[in-house]
């Protein structure tokens, strides 16, 4: 799919060229690492100056890199021409589907959001969703810079079937074995990437966010749902069935609410926002209300929040012991739990950790809902610059 050229579709603009592995690596180095000299890129990628000169000339000709200001670099004392990525020349569409809404953004090559839209899904029928994405693409695309890649993120399993591409199972849409990427590619005449939303966010954070440059990373999202994404040896972990990281119903020891779904004490039953509201059991109080009560010192609300933090700690320690990542990131709409009950979180991590384990390199990352759609756009960017 990579290297497929974009149609003009009634708009005029640049066409994404065929990129070989060295082109991709060079573009990625400048895009992620910022403006660089040829000498720096050649050194970082282990390339000869001659081959790098040829590759960068082509990338400049194709409108992906541009020669920038002169800057004195390194120990030679000679001024070197800096190469910059032409981020603003390229457009990517990212779509996040929930059970009832569609969130879409158009970003540039550097994943900066340029325009966004949020609207109800007209229906959950596959063909209706495809038609709606097509309309949104046309609406958000500006005439001078057509979209050259599309990413879609959704809750559910995304399996790669030999010869069949990505198959989607989405319980929120009632989809089973839906070849959504292939159908969207036919409709949009563009390369389309689809991934589970949490894995999509993990890949985006690895390329442009808190995980840049790391070989291993675990990302936990907490909020309405509970998700786990992982990077191991620089690669996104998907699993044989597209179901890696499903720890939301991991049985937990100790007291806690019993899950309506799995019938056990599990992280979902104490950590998802809906379960927390249910545990508080105070009519008229929603998740935000629960947090407000906890901040004001309400004993019942604090009990619920602390229980959530303990479940989170068990998950963090389990993931740290399983993968020994360079960083564990907690993000999502529910991260208030980590601030309100940090002591319980840290104590639970310690209680569930291997006795000889080093401290978990934990990071709490702020989250806005449009991160999901932006991460979907990054999925499309990633497909263009990674092998
Ligand atoms: Zn459960």
PDB file of C-alpha atoms in Angstrom, residues 69-365:
ATOM      1  CA  UNK A  69      19.121  28.142   6.796  1.00  0.00           C
ATOM      2  CA  UNK A  70      22.862  27.754   7.056  1.00  0.00           C
ATOM      3  CA  UNK A  71      24.124  26.777  10.455  1.00  0.00           C
ATOM      4  CA  UNK A  72      27.557  26.147  11.803  1.00  0.00           C
ATOM      5  CA  UNK A  73      27.650  22.513  12.882  1.00  0.00           C
ATOM      6  CA  UNK A  74      30.051  20.043  14.380  1.00  0.00           C
ATOM      7  CA  UNK A  75      33.771  20.281  14.757  1.00  0.00           C
ATOM      8  CA  UNK A  76      34.748  20.996  11.168  1.00  0.00           C
ATOM      9  CA  UNK A  77      33.692  24.602  11.614  1.00  0.00           C
ATOM     10  CA  UNK A  78      32.234  24.663   8.092  1.00  0.00           C
ATOM     11  CA  UNK A  79      28.682  25.894   7.631  1.00  0.00           C
ATOM     12  CA  UNK A  80      26.255  23.149   6.576  1.00  0.00           C
ATOM     13  CA  UNK A  81      22.928  23.426   4.847  1.00  0.00           C
ATOM     14  CA  UNK A  82      20.130  22.243   7.130  1.00  0.00           C
ATOM     15  CA  UNK A  83      17.359  20.002   5.825  1.00  0.00           C
ATOM     16  CA  UNK A  84      13.805  20.533   7.050  1.00  0.00           C
ATOM     17  CA  UNK A  85      10.737  18.367   6.461  1.00  0.00           C
ATOM     18  CA  UNK A  86       8.065  20.085   4.372  1.00  0.00           C
ATOM     19  CA  UNK A  87       5.422  19.296   6.931  1.00  0.00           C
ATOM     20  CA  UNK A  88       2.856  21.771   5.671  1.00  0.00           C
ATOM     21  CA  UNK A  89       2.860  20.433   2.112  1.00  0.00           C
ATOM     22  CA  UNK A  90       1.147  17.131   2.927  1.00  0.00           C
ATOM     23  CA  UNK A  91      -2.234  16.219   4.398  1.00  0.00           C
ATOM     24  CA  UNK A  92      -3.433  13.140   6.271  1.00  0.00           C
ATOM     25  CA  UNK A  93      -6.943  12.257   7.426  1.00  0.00           C
ATOM     26  CA  UNK A  94      -7.422  10.619  10.815  1.00  0.00           C
ATOM     27  CA  UNK A  95     -10.787   9.197  11.875  1.00  0.00           C
ATOM     28  CA  UNK A  96     -11.792   7.902  15.284  1.00  0.00           C
ATOM     29  CA  UNK A  97     -15.025   5.924  15.356  1.00  0.00           C
ATOM     30  CA  UNK A  98     -16.964   5.380  18.541  1.00  0.00           C
ATOM     31  CA  UNK A  99     -20.228   3.446  18.656  1.00  0.00           C
ATOM     32  CA  UNK A 100     -22.229   6.563  17.827  1.00  0.00           C
ATOM     33  CA  UNK A 101     -19.863   9.326  16.679  1.00  0.00           C
ATOM     34  CA  UNK A 102     -17.204  10.097  14.139  1.00  0.00           C
ATOM     35  CA  UNK A 103     -14.279  12.364  15.014  1.00  0.00           C
ATOM     36  CA  UNK A 104     -12.001  13.371  12.159  1.00  0.00           C
ATOM     37  CA  UNK A 105      -8.937  15.568  11.788  1.00  0.00           C
ATOM     38  CA  UNK A 106      -6.726  16.567   8.911  1.00  0.00           C
ATOM     39  CA  UNK A 107      -3.100  16.957   9.915  1.00  0.00           C
ATOM     40  CA  UNK A 108       0.087  17.882   8.140  1.00  0.00           C
ATOM     41  CA  UNK A 109       3.077  15.564   7.818  1.00  0.00           C
ATOM     42  CA  UNK A 110       4.233  16.575  11.307  1.00  0.00           C
ATOM     43  CA  UNK A 111       0.858  15.525  12.792  1.00  0.00           C
ATOM     44  CA  UNK A 112      -0.254  19.070  13.551  1.00  0.00           C
ATOM     45  CA  UNK A 113      -4.058  19.234  13.528  1.00  0.00           C
ATOM     46  CA  UNK A 114      -5.243  21.721  10.885  1.00  0.00           C
ATOM     47  CA  UNK A 115      -8.989  21.139  10.940  1.00  0.00           C
ATOM     48  CA  UNK A 116     -11.334  18.852  12.819  1.00  0.00           C
ATOM     49  CA  UNK A 117     -14.929  17.692  12.806  1.00  0.00           C
ATOM     50  CA  UNK A 118     -17.091  15.773  15.271  1.00  0.00           C
ATOM     51  CA  UNK A 119     -20.497  14.463  14.230  1.00  0.00           C
ATOM     52  CA  UNK A 120     -22.945  11.656  15.040  1.00  0.00           C
ATOM     53  CA  UNK A 121     -22.684   8.466  13.017  1.00  0.00           C
ATOM     54  CA  UNK A 122     -25.654   8.376  10.667  1.00  0.00           C
ATOM     55  CA  UNK A 123     -25.802   4.619  11.082  1.00  0.00           C
ATOM     56  CA  UNK A 124     -23.619   1.715  12.155  1.00  0.00           C
ATOM     57  CA  UNK A 125     -23.977  -0.084   8.824  1.00  0.00           C
ATOM     58  CA  UNK A 126     -20.532  -0.578   7.310  1.00  0.00           C
ATOM     59  CA  UNK A 127     -21.418   0.986   3.953  1.00  0.00           C
ATOM     60  CA  UNK A 128     -23.036   3.994   5.637  1.00  0.00           C
ATOM     61  CA  UNK A 129     -19.925   4.601   7.762  1.00  0.00           C
ATOM     62  CA  UNK A 130     -17.723   4.352   4.647  1.00  0.00           C
ATOM     63  CA  UNK A 131     -19.933   6.855   2.820  1.00  0.00           C
ATOM     64  CA  UNK A 132     -19.825   9.223   5.797  1.00  0.00           C
ATOM     65  CA  UNK A 133     -16.019   9.079   5.976  1.00  0.00           C
ATOM     66  CA  UNK A 134     -15.882   9.823   2.250  1.00  0.00           C
ATOM     67  CA  UNK A 135     -18.077  12.905   2.675  1.00  0.00           C
ATOM     68  CA  UNK A 136     -15.991  14.126   5.620  1.00  0.00           C
ATOM     69  CA  UNK A 137     -12.802  13.654   3.594  1.00  0.00           C
ATOM     70  CA  UNK A 138     -14.165  15.808   0.769  1.00  0.00           C
ATOM     71  CA  UNK A 139     -15.329  18.463   3.211  1.00  0.00           C
ATOM     72  CA  UNK A 140     -12.048  18.709   5.117  1.00  0.00           C
ATOM     73  CA  UNK A 141      -9.728  18.479   2.128  1.00  0.00           C
ATOM     74  CA  UNK A 142      -8.520  21.798   0.785  1.00  0.00           C
ATOM     75  CA  UNK A 143      -7.996  22.147  -2.928  1.00  0.00           C
ATOM     76  CA  UNK A 144      -4.270  22.814  -2.875  1.00  0.00           C
ATOM     77  CA  UNK A 145      -3.248  19.958  -0.583  1.00  0.00           C
ATOM     78  CA  UNK A 146      -5.168  16.737  -1.078  1.00  0.00           C
ATOM     79  CA  UNK A 147      -5.084  14.058   1.578  1.00  0.00           C
ATOM     80  CA  UNK A 148      -2.451  11.416   0.747  1.00  0.00           C
ATOM     81  CA  UNK A 149      -3.245   8.847   3.427  1.00  0.00           C
ATOM     82  CA  UNK A 150      -6.047   7.854   5.790  1.00  0.00           C
ATOM     83  CA  UNK A 151      -5.963   6.269   9.227  1.00  0.00           C
ATOM     84  CA  UNK A 152      -8.936   4.925  11.158  1.00  0.00           C
ATOM     85  CA  UNK A 153      -8.950   4.069  14.875  1.00  0.00           C
ATOM     86  CA  UNK A 154     -11.731   2.224  16.629  1.00  0.00           C
ATOM     87  CA  UNK A 155     -12.363   0.085  19.670  1.00  0.00           C
ATOM     88  CA  UNK A 156     -12.195  -3.556  18.710  1.00  0.00           C
ATOM     89  CA  UNK A 157      -9.891  -6.172  17.253  1.00  0.00           C
ATOM     90  CA  UNK A 158      -8.036  -5.652  14.021  1.00  0.00           C
ATOM     91  CA  UNK A 159      -6.644  -8.883  12.592  1.00  0.00           C
ATOM     92  CA  UNK A 160      -4.457  -9.174   9.537  1.00  0.00           C
ATOM     93  CA  UNK A 161      -5.677 -12.047   7.398  1.00  0.00           C
ATOM     94  CA  UNK A 162      -3.207 -13.449   4.835  1.00  0.00           C
ATOM     95  CA  UNK A 163      -4.320 -12.183   1.445  1.00  0.00           C
ATOM     96  CA  UNK A 164      -7.315 -10.437   2.995  1.00  0.00           C
ATOM     97  CA  UNK A 165      -5.785  -7.415   4.709  1.00  0.00           C
ATOM     98  CA  UNK A 166      -7.167  -6.129   7.962  1.00  0.00           C
ATOM     99  CA  UNK A 167     -10.382  -7.648   9.298  1.00  0.00           C
ATOM    100  CA  UNK A 168     -12.313  -5.700  11.902  1.00  0.00           C
ATOM    101  CA  UNK A 169     -14.351  -7.018  14.783  1.00  0.00           C
ATOM    102  CA  UNK A 170     -16.033  -4.093  16.499  1.00  0.00           C
ATOM    103  CA  UNK A 171     -18.527  -4.874  19.241  1.00  0.00           C
ATOM    104  CA  UNK A 172     -19.550  -1.188  19.377  1.00  0.00           C
ATOM    105  CA  UNK A 173     -20.731  -1.342  15.768  1.00  0.00           C
ATOM    106  CA  UNK A 174     -21.838  -4.971  15.661  1.00  0.00           C
ATOM    107  CA  UNK A 175     -19.152  -5.709  13.041  1.00  0.00           C
ATOM    108  CA  UNK A 176     -17.575  -9.112  12.613  1.00  0.00           C
ATOM    109  CA  UNK A 177     -14.886  -9.874   9.999  1.00  0.00           C
ATOM    110  CA  UNK A 178     -15.405  -6.576   8.198  1.00  0.00           C
ATOM    111  CA  UNK A 179     -12.670  -5.783   5.596  1.00  0.00           C
ATOM    112  CA  UNK A 180     -13.006  -2.065   6.348  1.00  0.00           C
ATOM    113  CA  UNK A 181      -9.556  -0.974   5.125  1.00  0.00           C
ATOM    114  CA  UNK A 182      -9.992  -2.596   1.726  1.00  0.00           C
ATOM    115  CA  UNK A 183     -13.499  -1.209   1.278  1.00  0.00           C
ATOM    116  CA  UNK A 184     -12.378   2.290   2.288  1.00  0.00           C
ATOM    117  CA  UNK A 185      -9.410   2.134  -0.100  1.00  0.00           C
ATOM    118  CA  UNK A 186     -11.800   1.297  -2.928  1.00  0.00           C
ATOM    119  CA  UNK A 187     -14.069   4.156  -1.965  1.00  0.00           C
ATOM    120  CA  UNK A 188     -11.401   6.816  -1.291  1.00  0.00           C
ATOM    121  CA  UNK A 189      -8.736   5.659  -3.780  1.00  0.00           C
ATOM    122  CA  UNK A 190      -6.132   6.235  -1.072  1.00  0.00           C
ATOM    123  CA  UNK A 191      -4.051   3.983   1.178  1.00  0.00           C
ATOM    124  CA  UNK A 192      -5.995   3.310   4.392  1.00  0.00           C
ATOM    125  CA  UNK A 193      -4.614   2.024   7.683  1.00  0.00           C
ATOM    126  CA  UNK A 194      -6.889   0.715  10.434  1.00  0.00           C
ATOM    127  CA  UNK A 195      -5.914  -0.140  13.958  1.00  0.00           C
ATOM    128  CA  UNK A 196      -7.379  -0.637  17.386  1.00  0.00           C
ATOM    129  CA  UNK A 197      -7.618   2.826  18.945  1.00  0.00           C
ATOM    130  CA  UNK A 198      -5.341   2.164  21.916  1.00  0.00           C
ATOM    131  CA  UNK A 199      -2.665   0.590  19.731  1.00  0.00           C
ATOM    132  CA  UNK A 200      -3.049   3.529  17.369  1.00  0.00           C
ATOM    133  CA  UNK A 201      -2.417   5.953  20.226  1.00  0.00           C
ATOM    134  CA  UNK A 202       0.573   3.882  21.353  1.00  0.00           C
ATOM    135  CA  UNK A 203       2.095   4.017  17.865  1.00  0.00           C
ATOM    136  CA  UNK A 204       1.485   7.772  17.676  1.00  0.00           C
ATOM    137  CA  UNK A 205       3.149   8.390  21.038  1.00  0.00           C
ATOM    138  CA  UNK A 206       6.066   6.248  19.905  1.00  0.00           C
ATOM    139  CA  UNK A 207       6.561   8.217  16.709  1.00  0.00           C
ATOM    140  CA  UNK A 208       5.839  11.782  17.834  1.00  0.00           C
ATOM    141  CA  UNK A 209       5.025  11.837  21.547  1.00  0.00           C
ATOM    142  CA  UNK A 210       6.216  10.628  24.933  1.00  0.00           C
ATOM    143  CA  UNK A 211       7.792   7.479  23.447  1.00  0.00           C
ATOM    144  CA  UNK A 212      10.062   9.026  20.809  1.00  0.00           C
ATOM    145  CA  UNK A 213      13.299   7.105  20.476  1.00  0.00           C
ATOM    146  CA  UNK A 214      12.293   4.315  22.869  1.00  0.00           C
ATOM    147  CA  UNK A 215      12.641   0.637  21.960  1.00  0.00           C
ATOM    148  CA  UNK A 216       9.987  -0.374  24.461  1.00  0.00           C
ATOM    149  CA  UNK A 217       6.930   1.370  25.810  1.00  0.00           C
ATOM    150  CA  UNK A 218       3.662   0.442  27.502  1.00  0.00           C
ATOM    151  CA  UNK A 219       0.677   2.757  27.241  1.00  0.00           C
ATOM    152  CA  UNK A 220      -2.408   2.354  29.410  1.00  0.00           C
ATOM    153  CA  UNK A 221      -5.556   4.314  28.650  1.00  0.00           C
ATOM    154  CA  UNK A 222      -8.157   4.691  31.351  1.00  0.00           C
ATOM    155  CA  UNK A 223     -11.592   6.243  31.089  1.00  0.00           C
ATOM    156  CA  UNK A 224     -14.817   4.814  29.685  1.00  0.00           C
ATOM    157  CA  UNK A 225     -12.784   1.773  28.715  1.00  0.00           C
ATOM    158  CA  UNK A 226      -9.455   0.360  29.659  1.00  0.00           C
ATOM    159  CA  UNK A 227      -6.796  -0.291  27.045  1.00  0.00           C
ATOM    160  CA  UNK A 228      -3.208  -1.433  26.829  1.00  0.00           C
ATOM    161  CA  UNK A 229      -0.778  -0.838  23.971  1.00  0.00           C
ATOM    162  CA  UNK A 230       2.840  -1.909  23.790  1.00  0.00           C
ATOM    163  CA  UNK A 231       5.958  -1.279  21.751  1.00  0.00           C
ATOM    164  CA  UNK A 232       8.541  -4.065  21.991  1.00  0.00           C
ATOM    165  CA  UNK A 233      11.876  -3.935  20.133  1.00  0.00           C
ATOM    166  CA  UNK A 234      10.622  -0.818  18.376  1.00  0.00           C
ATOM    167  CA  UNK A 235       7.532  -2.572  16.999  1.00  0.00           C
ATOM    168  CA  UNK A 236       3.863  -2.190  17.859  1.00  0.00           C
ATOM    169  CA  UNK A 237       2.599  -5.403  19.451  1.00  0.00           C
ATOM    170  CA  UNK A 238      -0.661  -6.568  17.873  1.00  0.00           C
ATOM    171  CA  UNK A 239      -0.886 -10.265  18.763  1.00  0.00           C
ATOM    172  CA  UNK A 240      -1.840 -13.203  16.559  1.00  0.00           C
ATOM    173  CA  UNK A 241      -5.550 -12.354  16.750  1.00  0.00           C
ATOM    174  CA  UNK A 242      -5.178  -8.589  17.037  1.00  0.00           C
ATOM    175  CA  UNK A 243      -6.045  -8.906  20.715  1.00  0.00           C
ATOM    176  CA  UNK A 244      -2.739  -8.300  22.528  1.00  0.00           C
ATOM    177  CA  UNK A 245      -2.958  -6.345  25.765  1.00  0.00           C
ATOM    178  CA  UNK A 246      -6.452  -7.400  26.747  1.00  0.00           C
ATOM    179  CA  UNK A 247      -5.987  -7.073  30.478  1.00  0.00           C
ATOM    180  CA  UNK A 248      -9.233  -5.275  31.227  1.00  0.00           C
ATOM    181  CA  UNK A 249     -10.727  -8.437  32.754  1.00  0.00           C
ATOM    182  CA  UNK A 250      -7.566  -9.786  34.400  1.00  0.00           C
ATOM    183  CA  UNK A 251      -8.681 -11.472  37.641  1.00  0.00           C
ATOM    184  CA  UNK A 252      -7.471  -9.508  40.674  1.00  0.00           C
ATOM    185  CA  UNK A 253      -6.992 -10.738  44.198  1.00  0.00           C
ATOM    186  CA  UNK A 254      -8.544  -9.001  47.178  1.00  0.00           C
ATOM    187  CA  UNK A 255     -11.804  -7.208  47.689  1.00  0.00           C
ATOM    188  CA  UNK A 256     -13.435  -5.143  45.029  1.00  0.00           C
ATOM    189  CA  UNK A 257     -16.548  -4.859  42.921  1.00  0.00           C
ATOM    190  CA  UNK A 258     -17.450  -7.961  40.906  1.00  0.00           C
ATOM    191  CA  UNK A 259     -17.597  -7.375  37.161  1.00  0.00           C
ATOM    192  CA  UNK A 260     -20.967  -7.617  35.374  1.00  0.00           C
ATOM    193  CA  UNK A 261     -19.185  -9.020  32.319  1.00  0.00           C
ATOM    194  CA  UNK A 262     -16.603 -11.535  33.590  1.00  0.00           C
ATOM    195  CA  UNK A 263     -18.115 -12.229  37.007  1.00  0.00           C
ATOM    196  CA  UNK A 264     -14.778 -11.674  38.756  1.00  0.00           C
ATOM    197  CA  UNK A 265     -12.999  -8.909  40.599  1.00  0.00           C
ATOM    198  CA  UNK A 266     -11.186  -7.286  37.648  1.00  0.00           C
ATOM    199  CA  UNK A 267      -9.728  -3.893  36.644  1.00  0.00           C
ATOM    200  CA  UNK A 268     -12.774  -2.994  34.535  1.00  0.00           C
ATOM    201  CA  UNK A 269     -15.085  -3.356  37.516  1.00  0.00           C
ATOM    202  CA  UNK A 270     -13.234  -0.753  39.578  1.00  0.00           C
ATOM    203  CA  UNK A 271     -11.347   1.431  37.089  1.00  0.00           C
ATOM    204  CA  UNK A 272     -13.643   2.307  34.181  1.00  0.00           C
ATOM    205  CA  UNK A 273     -15.608   5.511  34.660  1.00  0.00           C
ATOM    206  CA  UNK A 274     -19.004   3.781  34.347  1.00  0.00           C
ATOM    207  CA  UNK A 275     -18.061   1.159  36.943  1.00  0.00           C
ATOM    208  CA  UNK A 276     -16.820   3.870  39.316  1.00  0.00           C
ATOM    209  CA  UNK A 277     -20.116   5.749  39.061  1.00  0.00           C
ATOM    210  CA  UNK A 278     -21.975   2.475  39.646  1.00  0.00           C
ATOM    211  CA  UNK A 279     -19.850   1.737  42.735  1.00  0.00           C
ATOM    212  CA  UNK A 280     -20.527   5.155  44.218  1.00  0.00           C
ATOM    213  CA  UNK A 281     -24.246   4.493  43.713  1.00  0.00           C
ATOM    214  CA  UNK A 282     -25.379   8.049  44.276  1.00  0.00           C
ATOM    215  CA  UNK A 283     -28.319   8.953  42.012  1.00  0.00           C
ATOM    216  CA  UNK A 284     -27.662  11.951  39.771  1.00  0.00           C
ATOM    217  CA  UNK A 285     -23.889  11.816  40.203  1.00  0.00           C
ATOM    218  CA  UNK A 286     -21.914  11.213  37.028  1.00  0.00           C
ATOM    219  CA  UNK A 287     -18.157  10.648  36.638  1.00  0.00           C
ATOM    220  CA  UNK A 288     -17.260  14.350  36.824  1.00  0.00           C
ATOM    221  CA  UNK A 289     -19.484  14.659  39.892  1.00  0.00           C
ATOM    222  CA  UNK A 290     -17.715  11.722  41.488  1.00  0.00           C
ATOM    223  CA  UNK A 291     -14.334  13.389  40.931  1.00  0.00           C
ATOM    224  CA  UNK A 292     -15.616  16.658  42.377  1.00  0.00           C
ATOM    225  CA  UNK A 293     -16.827  14.821  45.475  1.00  0.00           C
ATOM    226  CA  UNK A 294     -13.477  13.036  45.821  1.00  0.00           C
ATOM    227  CA  UNK A 295     -11.587  16.331  45.550  1.00  0.00           C
ATOM    228  CA  UNK A 296     -13.821  17.738  48.295  1.00  0.00           C
ATOM    229  CA  UNK A 297     -12.931  14.786  50.532  1.00  0.00           C
ATOM    230  CA  UNK A 298     -16.202  12.822  50.291  1.00  0.00           C
ATOM    231  CA  UNK A 299     -15.392   9.475  51.947  1.00  0.00           C
ATOM    232  CA  UNK A 300     -17.431   7.287  49.566  1.00  0.00           C
ATOM    233  CA  UNK A 301     -16.054   8.953  46.444  1.00  0.00           C
ATOM    234  CA  UNK A 302     -12.503   8.622  47.794  1.00  0.00           C
ATOM    235  CA  UNK A 303     -13.089   4.937  48.514  1.00  0.00           C
ATOM    236  CA  UNK A 304     -14.108   4.416  44.866  1.00  0.00           C
ATOM    237  CA  UNK A 305     -11.158   6.424  43.508  1.00  0.00           C
ATOM    238  CA  UNK A 306      -8.689   4.595  45.753  1.00  0.00           C
ATOM    239  CA  UNK A 307     -10.084   1.249  44.650  1.00  0.00           C
ATOM    240  CA  UNK A 308      -9.580   2.331  41.036  1.00  0.00           C
ATOM    241  CA  UNK A 309      -5.984   3.346  41.773  1.00  0.00           C
ATOM    242  CA  UNK A 310      -5.284  -0.044  43.375  1.00  0.00           C
ATOM    243  CA  UNK A 311      -6.571  -1.868  40.283  1.00  0.00           C
ATOM    244  CA  UNK A 312      -4.469   0.417  38.105  1.00  0.00           C
ATOM    245  CA  UNK A 313      -1.394  -0.340  40.197  1.00  0.00           C
ATOM    246  CA  UNK A 314      -1.919  -4.078  39.738  1.00  0.00           C
ATOM    247  CA  UNK A 315      -2.086  -3.578  35.971  1.00  0.00           C
ATOM    248  CA  UNK A 316       0.996  -1.359  35.871  1.00  0.00           C
ATOM    249  CA  UNK A 317       3.042  -3.855  37.901  1.00  0.00           C
ATOM    250  CA  UNK A 318       1.831  -6.790  35.773  1.00  0.00           C
ATOM    251  CA  UNK A 319       2.782  -5.021  32.552  1.00  0.00           C
ATOM    252  CA  UNK A 320       6.131  -3.892  33.945  1.00  0.00           C
ATOM    253  CA  UNK A 321       6.971  -7.446  34.996  1.00  0.00           C
ATOM    254  CA  UNK A 322       5.826  -8.888  31.657  1.00  0.00           C
ATOM    255  CA  UNK A 323       7.613  -6.508  29.299  1.00  0.00           C
ATOM    256  CA  UNK A 324      10.206  -4.575  31.359  1.00  0.00           C
ATOM    257  CA  UNK A 325       9.529  -1.438  29.279  1.00  0.00           C
ATOM    258  CA  UNK A 326      11.624   1.723  29.262  1.00  0.00           C
ATOM    259  CA  UNK A 327       8.477   3.679  30.105  1.00  0.00           C
ATOM    260  CA  UNK A 328       4.906   3.041  31.256  1.00  0.00           C
ATOM    261  CA  UNK A 329       2.545   5.843  30.254  1.00  0.00           C
ATOM    262  CA  UNK A 330      -0.914   6.298  31.751  1.00  0.00           C
ATOM    263  CA  UNK A 331      -3.253   8.500  29.768  1.00  0.00           C
ATOM    264  CA  UNK A 332      -6.930   8.874  28.863  1.00  0.00           C
ATOM    265  CA  UNK A 333     -10.007  10.651  30.210  1.00  0.00           C
ATOM    266  CA  UNK A 334      -9.653   8.930  33.579  1.00  0.00           C
ATOM    267  CA  UNK A 335      -6.180  10.059  34.660  1.00  0.00           C
ATOM    268  CA  UNK A 336      -7.642  12.173  37.484  1.00  0.00           C
ATOM    269  CA  UNK A 337      -7.533   8.930  39.488  1.00  0.00           C
ATOM    270  CA  UNK A 338      -3.722   9.047  39.471  1.00  0.00           C
ATOM    271  CA  UNK A 339      -3.658  12.543  40.996  1.00  0.00           C
ATOM    272  CA  UNK A 340      -6.418  11.882  43.549  1.00  0.00           C
ATOM    273  CA  UNK A 341      -4.960   8.597  44.805  1.00  0.00           C
ATOM    274  CA  UNK A 342      -1.280   8.580  43.907  1.00  0.00           C
ATOM    275  CA  UNK A 343      -0.326   6.990  47.224  1.00  0.00           C
ATOM    276  CA  UNK A 344      -2.662   4.022  46.616  1.00  0.00           C
ATOM    277  CA  UNK A 345      -1.395   3.730  43.059  1.00  0.00           C
ATOM    278  CA  UNK A 346       2.265   3.624  44.110  1.00  0.00           C
ATOM    279  CA  UNK A 347       1.537   1.249  47.007  1.00  0.00           C
ATOM    280  CA  UNK A 348      -0.367  -1.093  44.711  1.00  0.00           C
ATOM    281  CA  UNK A 349       2.425  -1.078  42.118  1.00  0.00           C
ATOM    282  CA  UNK A 350       4.861  -2.003  44.882  1.00  0.00           C
ATOM    283  CA  UNK A 351       2.538  -4.690  46.272  1.00  0.00           C
ATOM    284  CA  UNK A 352       2.129  -6.348  42.864  1.00  0.00           C
ATOM    285  CA  UNK A 353       5.705  -5.950  41.614  1.00  0.00           C
ATOM    286  CA  UNK A 354       8.354  -8.646  41.516  1.00  0.00           C
ATOM    287  CA  UNK A 355      10.307  -8.482  44.820  1.00  0.00           C
ATOM    288  CA  UNK A 356      13.515  -7.711  42.913  1.00  0.00           C
ATOM    289  CA  UNK A 357      11.965  -5.291  40.422  1.00  0.00           C
ATOM    290  CA  UNK A 358      13.408  -1.832  39.825  1.00  0.00           C
ATOM    291  CA  UNK A 359      10.994   1.096  40.206  1.00  0.00           C
ATOM    292  CA  UNK A 360       8.535   1.369  37.298  1.00  0.00           C
ATOM    293  CA  UNK A 361       9.407   4.317  34.991  1.00  0.00           C
ATOM    294  CA  UNK A 362       5.889   5.759  35.153  1.00  0.00           C
ATOM    295  CA  UNK A 363       4.636   8.828  33.318  1.00  0.00           C
ATOM    296  CA  UNK A 364       1.162  10.368  33.468  1.00  0.00           C
ATOM    297  CA  UNK A 365       0.308  12.077  30.171  1.00  0.00           C
TER     298      UNK A 365
END
